[in-house]
Coordinates of C-alpha atoms and ligand atoms in Angstrom, one line a residue:
M1484 CA 0.0 0.0 0.0
P1485 CA 1.4 3.5 -0.9
D1486 CA 1.5 5.8 2.1
R1487 CA -0.6 8.9 2.3
Q1488 CA 2.1 11.3 1.0
D1489 CA 2.9 9.1 -2.0
L1490 CA -0.8 8.9 -2.8
A1491 CA -1.1 12.7 -2.6
Q1492 CA 1.9 13.2 -4.8
T1493 CA 0.6 10.7 -7.4
I1494 CA -2.8 12.3 -7.4
S1495 CA -1.4 15.8 -7.9
T1496 CA 0.0 14.7 -11.3
L1497 CA -3.4 13.4 -12.5
S1498 CA -5.8 15.3 -14.7
A1499 CA -9.2 16.3 -13.2
A1500 CA -10.9 13.5 -15.1
Q1501 CA -8.3 10.9 -13.9
R1502 CA -8.8 12.2 -10.3
S1503 CA -12.5 11.9 -10.4
L1504 CA -12.2 8.3 -11.8
L1505 CA -9.6 7.4 -9.2
G1506 CA -11.7 9.0 -6.5
A1507 CA -14.6 6.8 -7.5
R1508 CA -12.4 3.7 -7.3
L1509 CA -10.7 4.7 -4.0
S1510 CA -14.0 5.2 -2.3
D1511 CA -17.6 4.7 -2.9
T1512 CA -18.5 7.8 -1.0
S1513 CA -18.2 11.3 -2.4
V1514 CA -18.8 14.5 -0.5
D1515 CA -20.2 17.8 -1.7
G1516 CA -18.9 21.2 -0.7
S1517 CA -21.7 21.9 1.7
T1518 CA -21.0 18.6 3.6
L1519 CA -17.3 19.3 3.7
I1520 CA -18.0 22.8 5.1
A1521 CA -20.3 21.4 7.8
R1522 CA -17.8 18.6 8.7
S1523 CA -14.9 21.1 8.9
L1524 CA -16.9 23.5 11.0
K1525 CA -17.8 20.7 13.4
E1526 CA -14.1 19.6 13.6
L1527 CA -13.1 23.1 14.4
G1528 CA -15.4 23.3 17.4
I1529 CA -18.3 25.3 15.9
G1530 CA -21.5 24.2 17.7
H1531 CA -23.9 26.9 16.6
I1532 CA -24.6 28.5 13.2
Y1533 CA -26.8 31.6 12.8
S1534 CA -28.4 32.1 9.4
I1535 CA -31.3 32.9 7.2
A1536 CA -31.9 30.3 4.5
G1537 CA -31.3 31.2 0.9
T1538 CA -29.3 30.3 -2.2
P1539 CA -26.6 29.1 -2.3
I1540 CA -26.4 28.1 1.3
D1541 CA -29.5 26.0 1.9
R1542 CA -27.8 22.6 1.5
T1543 CA -25.0 23.7 3.8
L1544 CA -27.5 24.5 6.6
T1545 CA -29.0 21.0 6.3
A1546 CA -25.5 19.5 6.2
C1547 CA -24.6 21.4 9.4
A1548 CA -27.7 20.1 11.2
E1549 CA -26.8 16.6 9.9
V1550 CA -23.4 16.7 11.6
G1551 CA -24.9 17.9 14.9
I1552 CA -24.4 21.7 14.6
C1553 CA -27.4 23.6 16.0
V1554 CA -28.6 25.9 13.2
V1555 CA -30.5 28.9 14.4
G1556 CA -32.7 30.6 11.8
V1557 CA -32.8 34.3 12.7
R1558 CA -34.9 37.2 11.4
H1559 CA -32.1 39.5 10.2
Q1560 CA -28.6 38.6 9.2
N1561 CA -27.0 41.3 11.3
N1562 CA -28.8 40.0 14.4
G1563 CA -27.4 36.5 13.6
V1564 CA -23.9 37.9 13.5
L1565 CA -24.4 39.7 16.8
M1566 CA -25.7 36.5 18.4
A1567 CA -22.7 34.5 17.2
L1568 CA -20.4 37.3 18.6
A1569 CA -22.0 37.4 22.0
Q1570 CA -22.0 33.6 22.2
N1571 CA -18.3 33.6 21.5
Y1572 CA -17.6 36.3 24.0
V1573 CA -19.5 34.6 26.8
A1574 CA -18.1 31.2 25.9
G1575 CA -14.6 32.6 25.8
Q1576 CA -13.9 30.8 22.5
L1577 CA -15.0 30.6 18.9
V1578 CA -18.0 28.3 19.2
A1579 CA -20.5 30.1 16.9
A1580 CA -20.5 31.4 13.3
A1581 CA -22.8 33.0 10.8
I1582 CA -23.5 31.7 7.3
L1583 CA -25.1 34.1 4.9
S1584 CA -26.6 33.7 1.5
A1585 CA -25.5 36.2 -1.3
G1586 CA -25.5 39.9 -2.0
P1587 CA -27.7 41.9 0.4
A1588 CA -27.7 39.0 2.9
V1589 CA -23.9 39.6 3.2
T1590 CA -24.1 43.4 3.3
N1591 CA -26.8 43.1 6.0
A1592 CA -24.1 41.6 8.3
A1593 CA -21.6 44.5 7.9
T1594 CA -22.5 46.2 11.2
G1595 CA -22.1 43.0 13.2
I1596 CA -18.8 42.5 11.6
L1597 CA -17.8 46.0 12.5
V1598 CA -18.9 45.4 16.1
A1599 CA -16.6 42.3 16.2
W1600 CA -13.7 44.4 14.7
D1601 CA -14.1 47.3 17.1
N1602 CA -14.6 45.0 20.2
A1603 CA -11.7 42.8 19.1
W1604 CA -13.9 39.6 19.5
P1605 CA -13.5 36.5 17.4
L1606 CA -16.1 35.8 14.7
L1607 CA -16.3 33.6 11.6
V1608 CA -18.7 34.6 8.9
L1609 CA -19.2 32.6 5.7
G1610 CA -21.0 34.3 2.8
G1611 CA -22.3 32.8 -0.4
R1612 CA -20.9 34.3 -3.6
R1613 CA -22.5 33.9 -7.0
S1614 CA -20.8 31.8 -9.6
L1615 CA -17.2 32.7 -10.4
Q1616 CA -17.6 31.5 -14.0
M1617 CA -20.5 33.9 -14.5
Q1618 CA -18.7 36.9 -12.8
G1619 CA -19.3 40.2 -14.4
K1620 CA -22.3 39.1 -16.4
G1621 CA -24.9 40.7 -14.2
Q1622 CA -25.8 37.7 -12.1
F1623 CA -28.5 38.1 -9.4
Q1624 CA -26.9 39.3 -6.1
E1625 CA -23.4 39.4 -7.5
L1626 CA -21.0 41.0 -4.9
D1627 CA -17.2 41.1 -4.2
A1628 CA -17.6 40.9 -0.4
V1629 CA -13.9 40.2 0.1
A1630 CA -13.0 43.8 -1.1
L1631 CA -15.9 45.1 1.0
F1632 CA -14.8 43.5 4.3
Q1633 CA -11.0 43.8 4.0
S1634 CA -10.8 47.0 6.2
I1635 CA -12.9 45.6 9.0
T1636 CA -11.7 42.0 9.3
K1637 CA -8.5 40.4 10.3
Y1638 CA -8.8 38.3 7.1
A1639 CA -11.2 38.3 4.2
G1640 CA -10.7 35.7 1.5
L1641 CA -12.3 33.8 -1.3
V1642 CA -12.7 30.0 -1.4
A1643 CA -12.8 29.2 -5.1
T1644 CA -12.6 25.4 -5.1
I1645 CA -13.9 22.6 -3.0
A1646 CA -10.4 21.4 -2.2
E1647 CA -9.7 24.6 -0.4
I1648 CA -12.5 24.2 2.2
P1649 CA -10.8 22.4 5.1
N1650 CA -7.6 24.5 5.1
A1651 CA -9.5 27.7 4.4
L1652 CA -11.8 27.2 7.4
R1653 CA -8.9 26.1 9.6
H1654 CA -7.0 29.2 8.7
A1655 CA -10.0 31.4 9.2
V1656 CA -10.6 30.1 12.7
G1657 CA -6.9 30.3 13.6
V1658 CA -6.7 33.9 12.5
A1659 CA -9.9 34.9 14.3
I1660 CA -8.6 33.6 17.7
A1661 CA -4.9 34.3 17.3
A1662 CA -3.3 37.2 19.3
R1663 CA -5.9 40.0 19.4
P1664 CA -9.1 38.3 18.3
G1665 CA -11.3 39.6 15.5
P1666 CA -13.7 38.8 12.7
V1667 CA -12.8 36.7 9.6
Y1668 CA -14.9 36.6 6.5
L1669 CA -14.8 33.8 3.8
D1670 CA -16.6 34.3 0.5
I1671 CA -17.5 30.9 -0.8
A1672 CA -18.2 30.6 -4.5
E1673 CA -21.5 29.0 -5.5
E1674 CA -19.9 26.2 -7.4
V1675 CA -17.9 25.2 -4.2
F1676 CA -21.1 24.4 -2.3
T1677 CA -22.4 22.0 -5.0
D1678 CA -19.1 20.5 -6.3
T1679 CA -18.3 17.0 -5.1
Q1680 CA -15.2 15.1 -4.6
S1681 CA -14.2 11.7 -3.3
T1682 CA -13.7 11.6 0.4
A1683 CA -10.4 9.8 -0.2
I1684 CA -9.2 12.5 -2.6
S1685 CA -10.5 15.3 -0.5
S1686 CA -8.4 14.3 2.4
A1687 CA -5.3 13.1 0.4
L1688 CA -5.3 16.3 -1.7
T1689 CA -5.6 18.8 1.1
P1690 CA -1.8 19.6 1.4
T1691 CA -1.3 20.4 -2.2
A1692 CA -4.7 21.4 -3.7
V1693 CA -5.0 25.0 -2.3
T1694 CA -4.7 28.0 -4.7
G1695 CA -1.4 29.2 -6.0
Q1696 CA -0.3 31.7 -3.2
D1697 CA 2.4 30.8 -0.8
E1698 CA 1.0 29.0 2.2
P1699 CA -2.4 30.7 1.7
F1700 CA -4.1 28.8 4.4
G1701 CA -1.4 28.0 6.9
L1702 CA -2.6 27.8 10.5
P1703 CA -1.3 30.7 12.6
I1704 CA 0.9 29.7 15.5
S1705 CA -1.1 29.8 18.7
T1706 CA -0.9 33.0 20.6
R1707 CA 1.0 31.9 23.6
E1708 CA 3.7 30.1 21.7
S1709 CA 4.4 33.0 19.4
L1710 CA 5.1 35.4 22.3
K1711 CA 8.5 36.0 23.6
D1712 CA 9.3 36.5 27.2
H1713 CA 10.2 40.1 28.3
P1714 CA 12.1 39.5 31.5
Q1715 CA 13.6 43.0 31.8
A1716 CA 10.3 44.8 31.1
I1717 CA 8.4 42.5 33.5
Q1718 CA 11.1 43.0 36.2
R1719 CA 10.9 46.8 35.7
A1720 CA 7.1 46.7 36.0
A1721 CA 7.4 44.7 39.2
H1722 CA 9.9 47.2 40.5
L1723 CA 7.6 50.1 39.8
L1724 CA 4.7 48.4 41.5
S1725 CA 6.7 47.4 44.6
Q1726 CA 8.0 51.0 45.0
A1727 CA 4.6 52.7 44.3
S1728 CA 2.8 54.7 47.0
R1729 CA -0.5 54.9 45.2
P1730 CA -0.7 52.1 42.6
A1731 CA -3.9 51.5 40.6
L1732 CA -5.2 48.9 38.1
I1733 CA -7.3 49.4 35.0
V1734 CA -9.1 46.2 33.8
G1735 CA -10.8 46.0 30.4
K1736 CA -12.8 43.4 28.5
G1737 CA -9.7 42.1 26.7
V1738 CA -8.9 39.9 29.8
R1739 CA -11.8 37.7 28.5
W1740 CA -9.4 36.1 26.0
S1741 CA -7.2 34.8 28.8
T1742 CA -7.9 33.6 32.3
P1743 CA -6.0 35.9 34.7
Y1744 CA -8.6 35.7 37.4
A1745 CA -6.2 34.2 40.1
A1746 CA -3.6 36.9 39.3
L1747 CA -6.3 39.7 39.5
D1748 CA -7.4 38.3 42.8
C1749 CA -3.8 38.4 44.0
L1750 CA -3.1 42.0 42.9
V1751 CA -6.3 43.3 44.5
N1752 CA -6.7 41.1 47.6
R1753 CA -3.2 40.3 48.5
Y1754 CA -1.3 43.4 47.4
R1755 CA -4.3 45.7 47.9
I1756 CA -4.1 47.6 44.6
P1757 CA -7.2 49.6 44.0
F1758 CA -8.9 49.2 40.6
V1759 CA -11.3 50.6 38.0
T1760 CA -12.8 48.7 35.2
S1761 CA -14.0 49.7 31.7
P1762 CA -17.8 49.5 31.2
M1763 CA -17.6 45.8 29.9
G1764 CA -14.7 45.0 32.2
R1765 CA -17.0 45.2 35.1
G1766 CA -17.3 41.9 36.9
F1767 CA -13.9 40.6 36.1
L1768 CA -13.4 42.0 39.6
P1769 CA -16.5 42.5 41.6
D1770 CA -18.1 46.0 41.6
D1771 CA -18.8 45.7 45.4
H1772 CA -15.2 45.1 46.2
P1773 CA -14.1 47.7 48.9
I1774 CA -11.3 49.0 46.7
C1775 CA -13.3 49.2 43.4
Y1776 CA -13.3 52.8 42.4
T1777 CA -15.0 52.6 39.0
S1778 CA -17.6 55.2 40.1
V1779 CA -14.9 57.7 40.9
R1780 CA -12.5 56.6 38.2
A1781 CA -11.2 60.1 37.3
A1782 CA -10.3 60.8 40.9
L1783 CA -8.4 57.5 41.2
L1784 CA -6.5 57.9 38.0
A1785 CA -5.7 61.5 38.6
T1786 CA -3.9 60.7 41.9
A1787 CA -2.3 57.3 41.3
D1788 CA 1.5 57.2 40.9
V1789 CA 1.7 53.9 39.1
V1790 CA -1.1 52.5 36.8
L1791 CA -1.2 49.0 35.4
V1792 CA -3.4 48.6 32.4
L1793 CA -4.7 45.0 31.6
G1794 CA -6.8 44.2 28.5
A1795 CA -8.0 47.7 28.0
R1796 CA -7.2 50.3 25.3
L1797 CA -6.6 53.9 26.3
N1798 CA -9.0 55.0 23.6
W1799 CA -12.1 57.2 23.9
T1800 CA -13.4 55.0 26.7
F1801 CA -10.5 56.2 28.9
R1802 CA -10.4 59.7 27.5
F1803 CA -7.3 58.8 25.4
G1804 CA -5.3 58.6 28.7
A1805 CA -6.0 62.2 29.6
E1806 CA -7.2 61.1 33.1
L1807 CA -3.6 60.1 34.0
R1808 CA -1.1 62.7 35.2
A1809 CA 2.0 63.2 33.0
E1810 CA 4.3 62.0 35.8
T1811 CA 2.3 58.8 36.4
E1812 CA 4.3 55.6 35.6
L1813 CA 2.2 53.6 33.2
I1814 CA 2.6 49.9 32.7
Q1815 CA 0.5 48.3 30.0
I1816 CA 0.2 44.7 29.0
D1817 CA -1.5 44.0 25.7
I1818 CA -1.4 41.2 23.2
E1819 CA -1.3 43.7 20.3
A1820 CA 2.1 45.6 20.0
A1821 CA 0.5 48.5 18.1
E1822 CA -1.7 49.2 21.1
L1823 CA 1.2 50.3 23.2
E1824 CA 2.0 53.1 20.7
A1825 CA -1.6 54.1 20.1
N1826 CA -2.1 57.0 22.6
V1827 CA -0.2 57.4 25.7
K1828 CA 3.2 55.6 25.4
P1829 CA 3.6 53.4 28.5
D1830 CA 6.7 53.7 30.6
V1831 CA 6.7 49.9 30.5
G1832 CA 4.9 48.2 27.6
I1833 CA 4.7 44.5 27.5
V1834 CA 3.4 42.6 24.5
G1835 CA 1.9 39.4 25.6
D1836 CA -1.0 37.4 26.9
V1837 CA -2.2 39.0 30.2
E1838 CA -2.3 35.7 32.1
V1839 CA 1.2 34.6 31.0
V1840 CA 2.7 38.0 31.7
L1841 CA 1.0 38.5 35.1
A1842 CA 2.2 35.1 36.2
Q1843 CA 5.8 36.2 35.6
L1844 CA 5.1 39.7 37.2
L1845 CA 3.7 38.0 40.3
A1846 CA 6.8 35.8 40.6
Y1847 CA 8.9 39.0 40.8
L1848 CA 6.5 40.6 43.3
E1849 CA 6.7 37.5 45.4
Q1850 CA 10.4 38.4 46.0
S1851 CA 9.8 42.1 46.5
P1852 CA 6.2 42.6 47.5
P1853 CA 4.5 46.1 47.2
K1854 CA 4.6 47.9 50.5
H1855 CA 2.2 50.8 49.8
H1856 CA -0.5 49.3 52.0
C1857 CA 1.7 49.6 55.0
L1858 CA 2.1 53.4 54.5
P1859 CA -0.3 55.8 56.2
T1860 CA -0.4 58.0 53.0
F1861 CA -2.0 55.1 51.1
H1862 CA -4.8 54.8 53.7
T1863 CA -5.3 58.6 53.6
W1864 CA -5.6 58.3 49.8
L1865 CA -8.2 55.5 50.0
R1866 CA -10.2 57.4 52.7
E1867 CA -10.5 60.4 50.3
L1868 CA -11.6 58.1 47.4
D1869 CA -14.1 56.4 49.7
R1870 CA -15.5 59.8 50.6
Q1871 CA -16.0 60.7 47.0
K1872 CA -17.5 57.3 46.3
A1873 CA -20.0 57.7 49.1
Q1874 CA -20.8 61.2 47.9
K1875 CA -21.6 59.8 44.4
E1876 CA -23.9 57.2 46.0
R1877 CA -25.7 59.9 48.0
E1878 CA -26.2 62.0 44.9
I1879 CA -27.9 59.1 43.0
E1880 CA -30.0 57.8 46.0
P1881 CA -33.0 60.1 45.4
L1882 CA -33.4 58.8 41.9
L1883 CA -33.3 55.2 43.2
T1884 CA -36.0 55.7 45.8
S1885 CA -38.3 58.3 44.1
D1886 CA -41.9 57.0 43.5
A1887 CA -42.4 59.6 40.7
I1888 CA -44.3 58.4 37.6
P1889 CA -43.0 58.2 35.0
M1890 CA -40.0 56.8 36.8
S1891 CA -36.3 57.6 36.2
P1892 CA -34.2 55.1 34.2
Q1893 CA -32.1 54.7 37.4
R1894 CA -35.1 53.6 39.4
L1895 CA -35.9 51.0 36.7
V1896 CA -32.3 49.6 36.9
H1897 CA -32.4 49.6 40.7
E1898 CA -35.6 47.5 40.7
I1899 CA -34.2 45.1 38.2
Q1900 CA -31.0 44.7 40.2
A1901 CA -33.0 43.7 43.3
C1902 CA -34.4 40.7 41.4
L1903 CA -31.2 39.4 39.9
P1904 CA -29.1 36.5 41.3
R1905 CA -25.5 37.4 41.7
N1906 CA -24.6 35.3 38.6
A1907 CA -27.1 36.9 36.2
I1908 CA -25.9 38.0 32.8
C1909 CA -27.0 41.6 32.0
I1910 CA -27.0 43.1 28.6
V1911 CA -27.4 46.8 28.2
D1912 CA -28.4 48.6 25.0
G1913 CA -29.2 52.2 24.4
S1914 CA -27.5 55.5 25.4
V1915 CA -29.8 56.6 28.3
I1916 CA -29.9 53.2 29.8
L1917 CA -26.2 52.7 29.3
A1918 CA -25.5 55.8 31.3
A1919 CA -28.0 54.8 34.0
T1920 CA -26.6 51.3 34.4
Q1921 CA -23.1 52.6 34.5
Q1922 CA -24.2 54.5 37.6
V1923 CA -26.5 51.9 39.2
L1924 CA -26.1 48.3 38.0
K1925 CA -23.5 46.2 39.9
T1926 CA -21.7 43.3 38.3
Y1927 CA -20.0 40.7 40.4
L1928 CA -18.7 37.9 38.2
P1929 CA -16.6 37.7 35.0
V1930 CA -18.5 38.0 31.7
S1931 CA -21.7 39.0 33.4
R1932 CA -22.2 42.3 31.7
L1933 CA -22.4 43.0 28.0
T1934 CA -22.7 46.6 26.7
P1935 CA -22.5 47.2 22.9
G1936 CA -18.8 47.7 23.5
S1937 CA -16.3 49.9 21.8
N1938 CA -18.5 51.5 19.1
G1939 CA -21.7 51.8 21.1
C1940 CA -23.8 50.1 18.4
I1941 CA -27.5 50.4 19.2
G1942 CA -29.7 47.3 18.7
T1943 CA -27.3 44.8 20.1
G1944 CA -29.4 44.0 23.3
I1945 CA -31.7 41.2 22.1
P1946 CA -29.2 39.5 19.8
F1947 CA -26.5 39.6 22.5
A1948 CA -29.0 38.2 25.0
I1949 CA -29.8 35.2 22.8
G1950 CA -26.1 34.5 22.1
A1951 CA -25.3 34.8 25.8
K1952 CA -28.1 32.5 26.8
L1953 CA -27.0 29.8 24.3
A1954 CA -23.4 30.1 25.7
Q1955 CA -24.6 29.8 29.4
P1956 CA -28.1 28.2 29.4
D1957 CA -28.1 27.8 33.2
R1958 CA -27.8 31.6 34.0
L1959 CA -30.5 34.1 34.0
V1960 CA -30.1 36.5 31.1
V1961 CA -31.7 40.0 31.2
A1962 CA -31.4 42.6 28.5
I1963 CA -32.2 46.2 29.5
C1964 CA -32.8 48.1 26.3
G1965 CA -33.9 51.5 25.1
D1966 CA -36.8 51.7 22.7
T1967 CA -34.6 52.7 19.8
G1968 CA -32.5 49.5 20.0
I1969 CA -35.7 47.4 20.4
G1970 CA -36.9 48.7 17.0
M1971 CA -33.9 47.0 15.4
S1972 CA -34.2 43.6 16.9
L1973 CA -37.6 42.9 18.6
M1974 CA -38.5 40.3 16.0
E1975 CA -35.7 38.2 17.3
L1976 CA -37.9 37.4 20.3
E1977 CA -39.8 35.2 17.8
T1978 CA -36.4 33.4 17.2
A1979 CA -36.1 33.0 21.0
V1980 CA -39.6 31.6 21.3
R1981 CA -39.1 29.2 18.4
Y1982 CA -35.8 27.9 19.8
Q1983 CA -37.1 27.9 23.4
I1984 CA -34.5 30.3 24.6
P1985 CA -35.8 31.9 27.8
L1986 CA -34.6 35.4 28.5
I1987 CA -36.0 38.7 29.7
V1988 CA -36.0 42.0 27.9
A1989 CA -36.8 45.1 30.0
I1990 CA -37.6 48.1 27.7
A1991 CA -36.8 51.5 29.1
N1992 CA -39.5 53.1 27.1
N1993 CA -39.0 56.9 26.9
N1994 CA -40.8 57.4 23.6
G1995 CA -37.8 58.0 21.4
N1996 CA -34.1 58.4 20.8
S1997 CA -31.7 59.2 23.7
G1998 CA -34.3 60.4 26.1
S1999 CA -36.7 61.7 23.5
L2000 CA -37.5 65.1 25.0
R2001 CA -33.9 65.9 25.5
S2002 CA -32.8 64.8 22.1
S2003 CA -35.7 66.4 20.3
S2004 CA -35.5 69.7 22.1
H2005 CA -33.3 71.2 19.4
L2006 CA -35.7 70.0 16.7
D2007 CA -38.7 72.2 15.8
G2008 CA -42.3 71.3 15.0
E2009 CA -42.7 68.5 12.5
A2010 CA -39.0 67.6 12.8
R2011 CA -39.6 66.4 16.3
R2012 CA -41.0 63.2 14.8
I2013 CA -37.5 62.3 13.9
A2014 CA -36.5 61.6 17.5
M2015 CA -39.9 61.0 19.1
F2016 CA -41.9 57.8 18.6
Q2017 CA -45.6 57.4 19.4
P2018 CA -46.0 57.6 23.1
D2019 CA -46.4 54.5 25.3
L2020 CA -46.1 52.0 22.5
R2021 CA -47.1 48.6 23.7
Y2022 CA -44.1 46.5 22.6
E2023 CA -45.0 43.8 25.0
Q2024 CA -48.2 43.1 23.0
I2025 CA -46.0 42.4 20.0
V2026 CA -44.0 39.9 22.1
S2027 CA -47.2 38.2 23.2
V2028 CA -48.2 37.9 19.5
L2029 CA -44.8 36.3 18.8
G2030 CA -45.6 33.7 21.4
G2031 CA -43.7 35.2 24.3
Y2032 CA -44.7 36.8 27.6
G2033 CA -45.3 40.5 28.1
E2034 CA -46.3 43.1 30.7
F2035 CA -46.6 46.9 30.5
I2036 CA -45.4 48.7 33.7
T2037 CA -45.8 52.3 34.8
S2038 CA -45.3 52.0 38.5
P2039 CA -41.8 51.3 40.1
Q2040 CA -43.5 49.0 42.7
D2041 CA -44.8 46.7 39.9
I2042 CA -41.4 46.0 38.4
Q2043 CA -40.1 43.3 40.7
P2044 CA -43.4 41.2 40.7
A2045 CA -43.5 41.5 36.9
L2046 CA -40.0 40.3 36.7
Q2047 CA -40.7 37.3 38.9
R2048 CA -43.6 36.4 36.6
A2049 CA -41.4 36.8 33.6
I2050 CA -38.8 34.5 35.0
A2051 CA -41.5 32.0 35.9
A2052 CA -42.8 32.1 32.3
N2053 CA -39.6 30.5 31.2
T2054 CA -39.8 31.9 27.7
A2055 CA -38.9 35.1 25.8
A2056 CA -40.4 37.7 28.1
C2057 CA -40.8 41.5 27.7
I2058 CA -41.3 44.0 30.5
N2059 CA -42.2 47.2 28.8
V2060 CA -41.6 50.0 31.3
K2061 CA -42.6 53.6 30.9
V2062 CA -39.7 55.8 31.9
D2063 CA -39.4 59.6 32.0
P2064 CA -38.7 61.0 28.6
A2065 CA -37.5 64.2 30.2
A2066 CA -35.1 62.5 32.6
P2067 CA -31.8 64.4 32.6
Y2068 CA -29.1 62.5 30.8
P2069 CA -26.7 61.4 33.6
L2070 CA -23.2 62.8 33.4
L2071 CA -20.7 60.1 34.1
Ligands
ADP3389 P1 -12.3 47.9 27.0 O1 -13.3 48.4 26.1 O2 -12.9 47.0 28.1 O3 -11.5 49.0 27.6 P2 -10.8 47.2 24.7 O4 -11.6 46.3 23.8 O5 -10.7 48.6 24.4 O6 -11.3 47.0 26.2 O7 -9.3 46.6 24.9 C1 -9.1 45.3 25.0 C2 -7.6 45.1 24.8 O8 -7.2 43.8 25.2 C3 -7.2 45.2 23.3 O9 -6.2 46.1 23.1 C4 -6.6 43.8 23.0 O10 -5.5 43.8 22.1 C5 -6.3 43.3 24.4 N1 -6.2 41.8 24.5 C6 -7.0 40.9 23.9 N2 -6.7 39.6 24.3 C7 -5.6 39.8 25.1 C8 -4.8 38.8 25.9 N3 -5.0 37.5 25.8 N4 -3.8 39.3 26.6 C9 -3.6 40.7 26.7 N5 -4.3 41.6 26.1 C10 -5.3 41.1 25.3

């Protein structure tokens, strides 16, 4: 018997006709492109596909179901991409992908792909492309999506032959998860889905059959192996921390792609380094920790003498670093080298996986532990921060307890929080409600709070909730959404009902965009309709029609009982809550 390599070499010299004849002799079974895609996805760990059926992907969806991948039929492609994205974030790995039919189905997904890009989250999107042989002849839904997505993906490529499928998918998944994660798009030509080849040939040909580029689909080296140690930089970082008088920690959502939880615990609980988190970094360390100063972030960062940044970008979220004093010693650990040059140049920048680097940093700190918490000045500093924190809480208190109707967005969030178990996953969507939750909603565990993320994309709430619930079916998932975002995704509650995905959507209904009276105040007469919807729209009735559970609430006292009923309904539930359209937009 020739070995596998000999066989592959021999096969590569044959004509297409000879290969197909040989294939038929070598094996009775042949496989079509759709089946090969499904099998490859399954082998790569994809357990969920989000899609809307259509040509040329229909057969692929069936093939995915046949190999045991759960195919979720959604109501809009963009929502499907957002669901896959949230599922991957909550799972901490690439377990979900989107498959799109052609043309507009692909462009519909552009916003979700941009959210993946801006959030640096892994995503795999496969799109159908019309026949390559007929390209340029005015085919229905013809589109060069590779060119379209190149600027917002880590990789966008074309799969032109069936033989390329296994390596193309392996490469795509590898790129999506390697180093800083991100989205990858593969355009799959129509003929690739329907073409067939012998299973013997398809596996034997894989090493040589890919297109003419140099190693076009080589699997990237795994993140951790590719990184070099930086002993001097880590030693210097340890020295700065051990000498600091007022050290502080910034934690961002990038720590999701590592598991540095024991190290974070050590920095905060053993070495007593106070911390702040980014909006989605909340929960990687608990919000109710005594030395969490997220609510007075500016005060902490303006007075710290050494700041350690983990998995966060000093972009607009952190005012481009302007909250730090010029003389503050900045240590930044990031998997992406370019990040360390982006805004404030750190005094010590370490390119690497946060868990790997922190393990080495802690080994140095073991030898020379920080002593700041033995100094009286440190405790004076914390007392002042505690005072400011308590002051903030006192300022918000009246909003949380006021029985005024319509209620404030803060009162709504306060009532919801009272019903949530500590391990609930909360999704927040909408500008007014984002600001209110930033003030009021506490998060205690990692990956328990999803905001739209770095580009503030409205409409992510319901799709993120569905993806999060599929990643963690045992946890309560609650999306708190503004009425603008709801307009973009409410139909996905039909998807949730159909797939028996229980979740709760609380609508902060203030009759329009961004606190409708505020945002429409600069619009006159007829133009006010731009920002103001019909008052008191009964979205919960739509959810009932879709097969879910719904209640309309005006009184703050009714929220908790309604939420309990919604949880007991064990389906897609909507609590539509009237909130004050004139509520002042909270300044953070
Ligand atoms: P946030 O919005 O929470 O501030 P960002 O998305 O802006 O967070 O930043 C996350 C950062 O985390 C990115 O710069 C990304 O490169 C980085 N990152 C991602 N994965 C890792 C990892 N495994 N180790 C270190 N840094 C990482």
